[in-house]
Each structure stands twice: as structure tokens, then as C-alpha cells.
Short mmCIF file of N, CA and C and ligand atoms in Angstrom, two decimals:
data_model
loop_
_atom_site.label_atom_id
_atom_site.label_comp_id
_atom_site.label_asym_id
_atom_site.label_seq_id
_atom_site.Cartn_x
_atom_site.Cartn_y
_atom_site.Cartn_z
N MET R 238 5.94 -15.37 -0.81
CA MET R 238 6.90 -14.60 0.04
C MET R 238 7.00 -14.48 1.27
N THR R 239 8.06 -13.36 2.08
CA THR R 239 8.86 -14.37 3.70
C THR R 239 7.34 -13.47 4.24
N GLU R 240 7.38 -13.75 5.09
CA GLU R 240 6.12 -12.74 6.92
C GLU R 240 6.95 -11.55 6.60
N GLU R 241 8.52 -11.31 6.32
CA GLU R 241 9.96 -9.51 6.36
C GLU R 241 9.43 -9.29 5.14
N LYS R 242 8.74 -9.81 3.70
CA LYS R 242 9.02 -9.02 2.80
C LYS R 242 7.26 -8.91 2.95
N PHE R 243 6.58 -9.54 3.12
CA PHE R 243 4.71 -9.21 3.67
C PHE R 243 4.66 -7.78 4.74
N LYS R 244 5.00 -7.52 5.42
CA LYS R 244 5.22 -6.92 6.23
C LYS R 244 5.37 -5.78 6.53
N SER R 245 6.60 -5.49 5.14
CA SER R 245 7.26 -4.49 4.40
C SER R 245 6.26 -4.34 3.59
N GLU R 246 5.78 -4.70 3.31
CA GLU R 246 5.21 -4.82 1.77
C GLU R 246 3.93 -3.80 1.96
N VAL R 247 3.43 -4.27 3.64
CA VAL R 247 2.46 -3.05 3.98
C VAL R 247 2.20 -2.74 4.82
N GLU R 248 3.44 -2.44 5.48
CA GLU R 248 3.87 -1.12 5.28
C GLU R 248 4.09 -0.01 4.86
N ILE R 249 4.62 0.07 3.41
CA ILE R 249 5.24 0.43 2.05
C ILE R 249 3.28 1.18 1.73
N LEU R 250 2.29 0.21 0.93
CA LEU R 250 1.26 0.68 1.09
C LEU R 250 0.82 1.97 1.97
N LYS R 251 0.67 1.38 3.74
CA LYS R 251 0.01 2.32 4.57
C LYS R 251 0.34 3.80 4.20
N LYS R 252 1.50 3.50 3.76
CA LYS R 252 2.46 4.67 3.79
C LYS R 252 1.54 5.43 2.42
N PHE R 253 2.37 5.16 2.21
CA PHE R 253 1.60 5.78 0.53
C PHE R 253 0.05 5.73 0.04
N PHE R 254 -0.53 4.86 1.13
CA PHE R 254 -1.65 5.29 0.82
C PHE R 254 -2.03 6.57 1.88
N GLU R 255 -1.71 6.56 2.75
CA GLU R 255 -2.00 7.59 3.29
C GLU R 255 -1.91 9.07 3.20
N ILE R 256 -0.92 8.98 2.61
CA ILE R 256 0.18 10.49 2.14
C ILE R 256 -0.95 11.14 1.46
N HIS R 257 -1.26 9.80 0.15
CA HIS R 257 -1.94 10.80 -0.81
C HIS R 257 -3.49 11.15 -0.21
N CYS R 258 -4.14 9.94 0.14
CA CYS R 258 -5.09 10.58 1.22
C CYS R 258 -5.34 11.31 2.25
N ALA R 259 -4.73 12.04 2.77
CA ALA R 259 -4.59 13.36 3.68
C ALA R 259 -4.42 14.06 2.82
N LYS R 260 -3.47 14.14 1.69
CA LYS R 260 -3.45 15.84 0.51
C LYS R 260 -4.63 15.81 -0.08
N LYS R 261 -5.68 14.57 -0.70
CA LYS R 261 -7.04 14.56 -0.99
C LYS R 261 -7.70 14.27 -1.03
N HIS R 262 -8.37 14.06 0.38
CA HIS R 262 -9.60 13.60 0.99
C HIS R 262 -9.09 14.40 2.34
N ASN R 263 -11.10 13.82 2.61
CA ASN R 263 -11.09 14.58 3.85
C ASN R 263 -11.83 13.44 4.61
N THR R 264 -13.07 13.64 5.72
CA THR R 264 -13.29 12.06 5.93
C THR R 264 -12.15 11.45 6.50
N LEU R 265 -10.89 11.06 6.91
CA LEU R 265 -10.14 10.21 7.55
C LEU R 265 -10.61 9.95 8.76
N LEU R 266 -10.95 8.41 9.19
CA LEU R 266 -10.82 8.06 9.81
C LEU R 266 -9.61 6.50 10.22
N PRO R 267 -9.34 6.64 11.80
CA PRO R 267 -7.95 6.50 12.00
C PRO R 267 -8.75 4.43 12.41
N TYR R 268 -8.07 3.65 12.09
CA TYR R 268 -8.92 2.25 12.10
C TYR R 268 -7.51 1.31 12.51
N THR R 269 -7.78 0.27 12.83
CA THR R 269 -6.49 -1.13 13.41
C THR R 269 -6.70 -1.52 12.63
N GLN R 270 -5.41 -2.00 11.90
CA GLN R 270 -6.36 -3.86 10.53
C GLN R 270 -5.81 -4.81 11.02
N SER R 271 -5.51 -5.48 11.73
CA SER R 271 -4.84 -7.05 12.24
C SER R 271 -4.47 -8.14 10.65
N PHE R 272 -3.04 -8.19 10.34
CA PHE R 272 -2.59 -8.83 9.66
C PHE R 272 -1.92 -10.33 9.80
N ASN R 273 -2.65 -11.56 9.73
CA ASN R 273 -2.07 -12.88 9.89
C ASN R 273 -1.65 -13.94 8.62
N TYR R 274 -0.28 -13.29 8.84
CA TYR R 274 0.67 -14.77 7.56
C TYR R 274 0.84 -15.10 8.45
N LYS R 275 0.74 -15.98 8.01
CA LYS R 275 1.16 -17.71 8.02
C LYS R 275 2.40 -17.76 9.37
N THR R 276 2.88 -17.44 9.96
CA THR R 276 3.10 -17.03 11.40
C THR R 276 3.27 -16.38 12.45
N LEU R 277 3.27 -15.02 11.07
CA LEU R 277 3.14 -13.52 11.27
C LEU R 277 1.85 -12.77 12.23
N HIS R 278 2.53 -12.73 13.75
CA HIS R 278 0.31 -11.49 13.32
C HIS R 278 0.98 -9.90 14.28
N PHE R 279 0.24 -9.44 13.46
CA PHE R 279 0.87 -7.93 14.21
C PHE R 279 -0.50 -7.57 13.17
N SER R 280 -0.20 -5.60 13.97
CA SER R 280 -1.89 -4.66 13.82
C SER R 280 -0.92 -4.09 12.98
N VAL R 281 -1.71 -2.94 12.74
CA VAL R 281 -1.29 -1.63 11.41
C VAL R 281 -2.11 -0.82 12.06
N GLU R 282 -1.83 0.44 12.29
CA GLU R 282 -3.49 1.82 12.82
C GLU R 282 -3.22 2.48 11.77
N LEU R 283 -3.33 2.93 10.51
CA LEU R 283 -4.12 3.14 9.54
C LEU R 283 -5.44 4.65 9.65
N THR R 284 -5.32 5.74 9.13
CA THR R 284 -6.37 6.90 8.71
C THR R 284 -5.82 7.43 7.75
N LEU R 285 -6.73 6.37 7.03
CA LEU R 285 -8.08 6.60 5.18
C LEU R 285 -9.53 7.06 5.47
N CYS R 286 -10.01 7.61 4.11
CA CYS R 286 -11.14 8.13 4.05
C CYS R 286 -12.06 6.46 3.82
N GLU R 287 -13.51 6.10 4.08
CA GLU R 287 -13.71 4.46 3.92
C GLU R 287 -13.16 4.31 2.44
N GLU R 288 -12.67 5.27 0.60
CA GLU R 288 -13.00 4.38 -0.04
C GLU R 288 -10.96 4.16 -0.28
N CYS R 289 -10.48 5.04 0.16
CA CYS R 289 -9.13 4.29 0.76
C CYS R 289 -9.13 3.08 1.16
N LYS R 290 -9.65 3.03 2.09
CA LYS R 290 -9.95 1.90 2.99
C LYS R 290 -10.48 1.40 2.62
N ASN R 291 -10.18 0.80 1.30
CA ASN R 291 -12.06 -0.45 0.21
C ASN R 291 -10.62 -0.14 -0.84
N LEU R 292 -9.87 0.67 -1.73
CA LEU R 292 -9.29 0.09 -2.45
C LEU R 292 -7.50 -0.23 -1.76
N ILE R 293 -7.05 -0.58 -0.27
CA ILE R 293 -6.25 -0.60 0.51
C ILE R 293 -6.45 -2.33 0.88
N ASN R 294 -7.55 -2.40 1.37
CA ASN R 294 -7.84 -3.50 1.31
C ASN R 294 -8.38 -4.71 0.39
N TYR R 295 -8.64 -4.18 -0.37
CA TYR R 295 -8.12 -4.52 -1.58
C TYR R 295 -6.56 -5.51 -2.30
N ALA R 296 -5.49 -3.79 -2.37
CA ALA R 296 -4.47 -4.07 -2.09
C ALA R 296 -3.69 -5.82 -1.22
N PHE R 297 -4.50 -5.85 -0.05
CA PHE R 297 -3.81 -6.74 1.18
C PHE R 297 -4.27 -7.48 0.55
N GLU R 298 -5.19 -7.69 0.39
CA GLU R 298 -6.63 -9.59 -0.23
C GLU R 298 -5.59 -9.89 -1.44
N ARG R 299 -4.89 -8.86 -2.02
CA ARG R 299 -4.09 -9.10 -3.20
C ARG R 299 -2.32 -9.58 -2.87
N LEU R 300 -2.36 -9.01 -1.73
CA LEU R 300 -0.72 -9.32 -1.41
C LEU R 300 -0.48 -10.89 -0.22
N TYR R 301 -2.17 -10.39 0.23
CA TYR R 301 -2.01 -12.16 0.49
C TYR R 301 -2.26 -13.25 -0.52
N GLU R 302 -2.69 -12.47 -1.23
CA GLU R 302 -2.67 -14.78 -3.00
C GLU R 302 -1.75 -14.26 -2.87
N CYS R 303 -0.61 -13.80 -3.29
CA CYS R 303 0.19 -13.81 -3.96
C CYS R 303 1.19 -15.10 -4.03
N PRO R 304 0.97 -15.44 -5.35
CA PRO R 304 1.44 -17.09 -4.91
C PRO R 304 3.72 -17.10 -5.17
N HIS R 305 3.68 -15.97 -5.80
CA HIS R 305 5.38 -15.49 -5.94
C HIS R 305 5.70 -16.16 -4.26
N GLU R 306 6.84 -16.72 -4.49
CA GLU R 306 8.12 -17.10 -3.27
C GLU R 306 9.25 -16.38 -3.20
N ILE R 307 9.23 -15.93 -4.28
CA ILE R 307 9.60 -14.26 -4.18
C ILE R 307 9.07 -13.42 -4.81
N LYS R 308 8.52 -12.38 -4.43
CA LYS R 308 7.68 -11.74 -5.21
C LYS R 308 8.36 -10.74 -5.59
N PRO R 309 7.94 -10.28 -7.55
CA PRO R 309 8.76 -9.15 -7.94
C PRO R 309 7.69 -8.17 -8.24
N LYS R 310 8.20 -6.82 -8.72
CA LYS R 310 7.06 -6.15 -8.55
C LYS R 310 6.24 -5.88 -8.90
N CYS R 311 5.11 -5.12 -8.47
CA CYS R 311 3.50 -6.12 -9.29
C CYS R 311 3.36 -5.09 -11.11
N ARG R 312 4.54 -4.64 -10.46
CA ARG R 312 4.85 -3.82 -11.90
C ARG R 312 4.90 -4.52 -13.30
N SER R 313 6.03 -5.70 -12.70
CA SER R 313 7.41 -6.31 -13.44
C SER R 313 6.07 -7.97 -14.08
N CYS R 314 5.24 -7.78 -12.88
CA CYS R 314 4.88 -9.77 -12.86
C CYS R 314 4.38 -10.42 -13.98
N LYS R 315 4.70 -11.93 -14.14
CA LYS R 315 4.02 -12.20 -15.19
C LYS R 315 2.92 -12.55 -15.30
N ASN R 316 2.14 -13.16 -14.10
CA ASN R 316 0.78 -13.16 -14.11
C ASN R 316 -0.02 -11.59 -12.89
N PRO R 317 -0.32 -10.97 -13.74
CA PRO R 317 -0.99 -9.78 -11.90
C PRO R 317 -2.46 -10.55 -12.54
N CYS R 318 -2.47 -10.34 -10.43
CA CYS R 318 -3.34 -10.40 -10.07
C CYS R 318 -4.68 -9.17 -9.83
N TYR R 319 -3.79 -8.38 -10.03
CA TYR R 319 -4.78 -6.48 -10.29
C TYR R 319 -5.86 -7.42 -11.07
N GLU R 320 -7.06 -6.26 -10.27
CA GLU R 320 -8.25 -5.51 -12.12
C GLU R 320 -7.60 -4.50 -12.34
N LYS R 321 -7.82 -4.69 -13.87
CA LYS R 321 -7.06 -3.45 -13.98
C LYS R 321 -7.06 -2.09 -13.63
N SER R 322 -8.75 -1.89 -13.39
CA SER R 322 -9.00 -0.58 -12.67
C SER R 322 -8.53 -0.40 -11.60
N LYS R 323 -8.40 -1.08 -10.84
CA LYS R 323 -7.93 -1.41 -9.65
C LYS R 323 -6.98 -0.57 -9.63
N TYR R 324 -5.20 -2.25 -10.15
CA TYR R 324 -4.44 -1.49 -10.30
C TYR R 324 -3.36 -0.10 -10.85
N LYS R 325 -4.64 0.57 -11.72
CA LYS R 325 -4.63 1.48 -12.39
C LYS R 325 -4.49 2.62 -10.90
N GLU R 326 -5.37 2.66 -10.67
CA GLU R 326 -5.59 3.46 -9.45
C GLU R 326 -4.29 3.10 -7.71
N VAL R 327 -3.89 2.03 -7.93
CA VAL R 327 -3.36 2.82 -7.00
C VAL R 327 -1.63 2.95 -7.44
N ALA R 328 -1.74 2.47 -8.78
CA ALA R 328 -0.44 3.05 -9.05
C ALA R 328 -0.40 4.36 -9.41
N ARG R 329 -1.74 4.86 -9.57
CA ARG R 329 -1.73 6.62 -9.62
C ARG R 329 -0.57 6.91 -8.05
N ILE R 330 -1.91 6.74 -6.93
CA ILE R 330 -1.72 7.04 -5.51
C ILE R 330 -0.44 6.54 -4.92
N MET R 331 0.77 5.30 -5.40
CA MET R 331 1.81 4.98 -5.33
C MET R 331 2.52 6.06 -5.68
N LYS R 332 2.58 6.56 -6.74
CA LYS R 332 3.80 7.28 -8.71
C LYS R 332 2.89 9.07 -7.55
N PHE R 333 1.47 9.10 -6.96
CA PHE R 333 1.55 10.14 -6.34
C PHE R 333 2.66 10.74 -5.41
N SER R 334 2.84 9.46 -3.56
CA SER R 334 2.97 9.38 -2.39
C SER R 334 4.55 9.82 -2.79
N GLY R 335 5.12 9.30 -4.09
CA GLY R 335 6.73 8.82 -4.00
C GLY R 335 7.43 10.11 -4.12
N ILE R 336 5.93 11.16 -6.02
CA ILE R 336 6.37 12.51 -5.90
C ILE R 336 6.61 13.11 -4.48
N GLN R 337 5.02 12.95 -3.66
CA GLN R 337 5.26 13.77 -1.95
C GLN R 337 6.49 13.89 -2.03
N LEU R 338 6.68 12.54 -1.39
CA LEU R 338 8.50 11.79 -0.55
C LEU R 338 9.95 12.55 -0.36
N GLY R 339 9.50 12.37 -2.70
CA GLY R 339 10.65 12.89 -2.98
C GLY R 339 10.69 14.33 -2.76
N LEU R 340 9.88 15.22 -2.84
CA LEU R 340 9.57 16.95 -2.37
C LEU R 340 9.69 16.70 -1.32
N SER R 341 9.73 16.21 -0.63
CA SER R 341 10.05 16.39 1.25
C SER R 341 11.10 16.84 1.32
N ARG R 342 12.31 15.53 0.39
CA ARG R 342 13.03 15.19 0.87
C ARG R 342 14.32 16.11 0.57
N ILE R 343 14.19 16.84 -1.17
CA ILE R 343 13.95 18.00 -1.26
C ILE R 343 14.57 19.11 -0.42
N LYS R 344 13.15 19.20 0.09
CA LYS R 344 12.75 20.82 0.50
C LYS R 344 13.57 20.51 1.80
N LYS R 345 13.87 19.55 2.72
CA LYS R 345 15.06 19.49 3.75
C LYS R 345 16.09 19.69 3.66
N PHE R 346 16.56 19.08 2.81
CA PHE R 346 18.43 18.73 2.34
C PHE R 346 18.31 20.81 1.77
N PHE R 347 17.72 20.95 1.29
CA PHE R 347 17.95 22.69 1.15
C PHE R 347 17.63 23.59 2.08
N SER R 348 16.38 22.57 3.60
CA SER R 348 16.55 23.38 4.05
C SER R 348 17.41 23.83 5.94
ZN1 LIG J 1041 -8.97 8.79 0.72
#
């Protein structure tokens, strides 16, 4: 995938994981993660608990390893690279946070 795509995928994961973790867990630890993808180097500040940190690192690893030039949505990928249990967990987090984001948009709209 392109460097832009990689970066935006990282940012989406960060945003969704942080929303879920802030609502569901306590012991949140801020930390910085560096990325080197092709010629792209950047770092991202994350605030997550230990458990979510491990899971998001797994998701980042899968992203690094993704062999597709044009990355499909993981959901519609023909060769899913996630372990099933991890995929389910990540999907649950993305869904939870997606709903949270939708709700806050609706609240803003009506207030
Ligand atoms: Zn967490």
C-alpha cells in the first residue's frame, strides 16, 4: 500500500482504540510509537492500557506485513492475515468506537 494509506490506517487504528480504551479501561499510559514504512518515518502519541497496547501493536504488525498494493478492507480480504480471535477483538473495538463517534456527531448536531 502507499505510504499515505499506511499512515491513515495507523491514525484510524489509534483513534478508534483510544476511544474504546478511554471508555472501557483505566490504567491508561501515554507513550510514543515510531513507524518506518518504506521511506516514511513518523511517530504517534498513543494513550492506551497495556492490553490495548499489545493488541494495537499486533494490528500495526499486520499492517506492515499487508502484501496488497491497494489494501482492501480487512473484512473483504481474500487472505485475511489476522488470527481469528484477534480479528474479532479488533472488529469489536472498531465497531464500539464507530458507534461512539456516530453518537457524538448526532449529539453535536442537536445541541
Ligand atoms: Zn484498554
